[in-house]
mmCIF file of C-alpha atoms in Angstrom:
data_model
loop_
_atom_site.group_PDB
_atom_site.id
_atom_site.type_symbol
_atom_site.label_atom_id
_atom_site.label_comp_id
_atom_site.label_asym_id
_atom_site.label_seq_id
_atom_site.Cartn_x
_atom_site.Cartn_y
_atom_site.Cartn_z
ATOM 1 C CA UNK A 230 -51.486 227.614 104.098
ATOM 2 C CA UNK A 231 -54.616 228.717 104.814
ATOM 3 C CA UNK A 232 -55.944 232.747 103.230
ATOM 4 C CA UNK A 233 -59.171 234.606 105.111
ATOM 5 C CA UNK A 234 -60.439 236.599 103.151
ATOM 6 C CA UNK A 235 -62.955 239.455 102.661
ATOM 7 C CA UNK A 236 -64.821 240.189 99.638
ATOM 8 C CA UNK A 237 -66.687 243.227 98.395
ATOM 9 C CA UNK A 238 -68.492 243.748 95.422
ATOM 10 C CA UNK A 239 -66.099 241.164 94.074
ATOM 11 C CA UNK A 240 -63.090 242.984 95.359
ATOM 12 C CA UNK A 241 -61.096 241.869 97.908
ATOM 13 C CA UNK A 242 -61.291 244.459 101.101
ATOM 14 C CA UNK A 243 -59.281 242.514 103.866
ATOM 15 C CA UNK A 244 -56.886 239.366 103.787
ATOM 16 C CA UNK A 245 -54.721 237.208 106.389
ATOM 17 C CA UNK A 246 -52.125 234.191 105.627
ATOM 18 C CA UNK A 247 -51.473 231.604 107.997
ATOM 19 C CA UNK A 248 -49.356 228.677 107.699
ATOM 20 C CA UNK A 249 -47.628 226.583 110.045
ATOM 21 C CA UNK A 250 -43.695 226.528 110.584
ATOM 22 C CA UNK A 251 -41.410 224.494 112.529
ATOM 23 C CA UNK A 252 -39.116 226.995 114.652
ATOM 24 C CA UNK A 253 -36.380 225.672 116.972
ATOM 25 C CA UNK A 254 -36.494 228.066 120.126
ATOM 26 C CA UNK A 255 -35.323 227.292 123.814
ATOM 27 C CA UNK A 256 -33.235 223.874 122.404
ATOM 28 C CA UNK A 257 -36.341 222.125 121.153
ATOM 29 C CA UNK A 258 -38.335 222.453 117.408
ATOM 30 C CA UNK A 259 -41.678 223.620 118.191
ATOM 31 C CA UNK A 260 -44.444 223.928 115.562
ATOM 32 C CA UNK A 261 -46.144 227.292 115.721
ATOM 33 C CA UNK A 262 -48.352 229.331 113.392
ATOM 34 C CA UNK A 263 -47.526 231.848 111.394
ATOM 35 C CA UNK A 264 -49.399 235.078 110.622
ATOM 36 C CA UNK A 265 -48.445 237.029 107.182
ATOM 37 C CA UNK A 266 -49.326 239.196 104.800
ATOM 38 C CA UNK A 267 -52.524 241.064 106.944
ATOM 39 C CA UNK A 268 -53.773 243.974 104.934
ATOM 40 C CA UNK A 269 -57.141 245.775 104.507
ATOM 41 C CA UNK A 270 -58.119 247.994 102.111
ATOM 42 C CA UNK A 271 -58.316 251.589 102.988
ATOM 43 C CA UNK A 272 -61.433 252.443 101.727
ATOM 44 C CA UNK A 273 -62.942 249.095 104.114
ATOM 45 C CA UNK A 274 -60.752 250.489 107.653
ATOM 46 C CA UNK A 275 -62.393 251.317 110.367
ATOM 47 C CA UNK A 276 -64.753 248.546 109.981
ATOM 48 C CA UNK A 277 -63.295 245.883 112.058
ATOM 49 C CA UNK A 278 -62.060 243.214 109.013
ATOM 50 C CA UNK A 279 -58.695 243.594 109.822
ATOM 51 C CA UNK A 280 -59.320 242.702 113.160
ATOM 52 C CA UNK A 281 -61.599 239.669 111.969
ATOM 53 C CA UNK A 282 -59.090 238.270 109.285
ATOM 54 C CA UNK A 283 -56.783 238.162 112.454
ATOM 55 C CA UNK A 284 -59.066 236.185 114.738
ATOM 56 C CA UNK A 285 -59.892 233.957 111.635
ATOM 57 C CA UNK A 286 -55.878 233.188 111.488
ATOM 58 C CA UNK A 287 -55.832 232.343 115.294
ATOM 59 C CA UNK A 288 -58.839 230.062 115.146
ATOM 60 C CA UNK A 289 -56.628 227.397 113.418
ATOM 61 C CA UNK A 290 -54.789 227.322 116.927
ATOM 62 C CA UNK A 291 -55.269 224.543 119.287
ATOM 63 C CA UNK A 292 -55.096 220.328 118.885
ATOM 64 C CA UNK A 293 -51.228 221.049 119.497
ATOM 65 C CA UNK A 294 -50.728 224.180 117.338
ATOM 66 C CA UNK A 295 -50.275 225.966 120.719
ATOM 67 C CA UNK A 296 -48.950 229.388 119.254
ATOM 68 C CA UNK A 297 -48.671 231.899 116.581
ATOM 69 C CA UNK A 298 -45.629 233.805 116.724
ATOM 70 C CA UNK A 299 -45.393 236.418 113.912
ATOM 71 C CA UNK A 300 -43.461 239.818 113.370
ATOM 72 C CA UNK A 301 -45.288 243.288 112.929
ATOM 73 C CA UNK A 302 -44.527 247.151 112.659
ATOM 74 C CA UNK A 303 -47.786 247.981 113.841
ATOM 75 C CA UNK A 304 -47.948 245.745 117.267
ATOM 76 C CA UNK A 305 -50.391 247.799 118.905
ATOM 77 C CA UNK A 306 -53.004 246.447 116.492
ATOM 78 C CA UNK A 307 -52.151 242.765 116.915
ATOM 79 C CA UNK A 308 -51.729 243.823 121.073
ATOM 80 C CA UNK A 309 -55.203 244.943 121.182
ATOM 81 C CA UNK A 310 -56.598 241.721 119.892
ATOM 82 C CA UNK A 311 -54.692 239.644 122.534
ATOM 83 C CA UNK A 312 -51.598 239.285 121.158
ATOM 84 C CA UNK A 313 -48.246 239.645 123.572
ATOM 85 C CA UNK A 314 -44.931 241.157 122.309
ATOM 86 C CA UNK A 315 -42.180 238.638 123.057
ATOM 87 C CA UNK A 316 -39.024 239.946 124.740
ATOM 88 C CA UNK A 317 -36.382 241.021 122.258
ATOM 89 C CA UNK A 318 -34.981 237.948 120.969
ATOM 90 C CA UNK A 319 -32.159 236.762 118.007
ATOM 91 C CA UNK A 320 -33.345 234.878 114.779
ATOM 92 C CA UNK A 321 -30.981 232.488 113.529
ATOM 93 C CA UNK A 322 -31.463 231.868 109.911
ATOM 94 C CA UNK A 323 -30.046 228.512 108.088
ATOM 95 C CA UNK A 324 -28.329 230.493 105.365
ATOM 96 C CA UNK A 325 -27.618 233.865 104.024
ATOM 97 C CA UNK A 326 -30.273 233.463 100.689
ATOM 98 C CA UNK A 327 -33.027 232.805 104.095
ATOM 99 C CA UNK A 328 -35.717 235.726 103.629
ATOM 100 C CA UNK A 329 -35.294 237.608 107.076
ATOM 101 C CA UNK A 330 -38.049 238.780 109.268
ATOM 102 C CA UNK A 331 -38.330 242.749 108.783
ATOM 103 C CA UNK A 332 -40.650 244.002 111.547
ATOM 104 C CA UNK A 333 -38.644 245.447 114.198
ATOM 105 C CA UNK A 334 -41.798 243.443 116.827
ATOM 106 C CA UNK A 335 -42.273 240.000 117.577
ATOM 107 C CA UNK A 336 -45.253 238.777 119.317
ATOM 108 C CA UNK A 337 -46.995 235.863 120.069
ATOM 109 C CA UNK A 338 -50.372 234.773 120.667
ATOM 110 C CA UNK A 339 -50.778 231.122 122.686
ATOM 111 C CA UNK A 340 -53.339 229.130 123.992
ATOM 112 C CA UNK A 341 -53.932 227.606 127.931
ATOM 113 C CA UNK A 342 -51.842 224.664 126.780
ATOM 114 C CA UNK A 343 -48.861 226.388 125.205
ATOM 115 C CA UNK A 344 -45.822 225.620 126.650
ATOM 116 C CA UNK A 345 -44.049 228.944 128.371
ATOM 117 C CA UNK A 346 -41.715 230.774 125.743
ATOM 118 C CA UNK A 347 -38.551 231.270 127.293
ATOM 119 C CA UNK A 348 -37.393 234.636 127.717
ATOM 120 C CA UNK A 349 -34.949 235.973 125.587
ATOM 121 C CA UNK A 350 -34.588 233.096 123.436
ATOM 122 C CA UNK A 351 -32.618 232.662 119.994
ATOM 123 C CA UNK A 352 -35.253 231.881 117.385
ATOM 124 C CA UNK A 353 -33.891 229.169 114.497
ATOM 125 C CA UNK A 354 -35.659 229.254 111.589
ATOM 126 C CA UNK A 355 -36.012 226.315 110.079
ATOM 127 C CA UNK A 356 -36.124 226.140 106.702
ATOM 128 C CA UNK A 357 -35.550 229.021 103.636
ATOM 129 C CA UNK A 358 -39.538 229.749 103.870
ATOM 130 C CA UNK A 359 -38.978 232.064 106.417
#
């Protein structure tokens, strides 16, 4: 898990998580990126960290990390930086105590090398850490 992070006067004014998860999509586990908790603080919007705790995140892509697929309610934000929404898909979660994605958006940012993500696909999430 990696955190970017912006500090202030000792206060922190924008953040980003990433971590890596193994999702099984299209009949095959692929490891992908994930992109959580992005926030800013509202006095520091406007000023573009938002946008550069983002870019931080994706930076860890490549070397076979191909793609960052992540959920949002504000996509527009993430579409602006490059990001793609994915066509409406299902998540399949290994239990009922599995934390569920909440954003009603999924979308996907992916490198030259990333493999195509099939259309429609059921997303498996692997693991209660989702």
């Amino acid at each position: 898990m990696v955190h970017a992070v912006f500090e202030r006067d000792g206060a922190c004014v924008a953040a980003a998580r990433s971590f890596v998860r193994v999702v099984g999509v299209g009949g095959a586990d692929r490891r992908v990126l994930a992109l959580a908790h992005v926030a800013s603080s509202p006095r520091a919007r406007g000023r573009g960290l938002g946008a550069a705790v983002v870019r931080a995140a994706w930076a860890r892509l490549g070397g076979g990390l191909d793609d960052c697929v992540f959920c949002s309610g504000v996509p527009a934000f993430y579409e602006r930086l490059g990001a793609a929404p994915l066509a409406r898909c299902d998540v399949e979660y290994p239990s009922a105590s599995s934390k569920r994605f909440v954003d009603p958006t999924m979308l996907r940012v992916a490198t030259a090398e990333a493999e195509p993500w099939p259309p429609g696909a059921t997303i498996r999430a692997n693991g209660d850490g989702w």
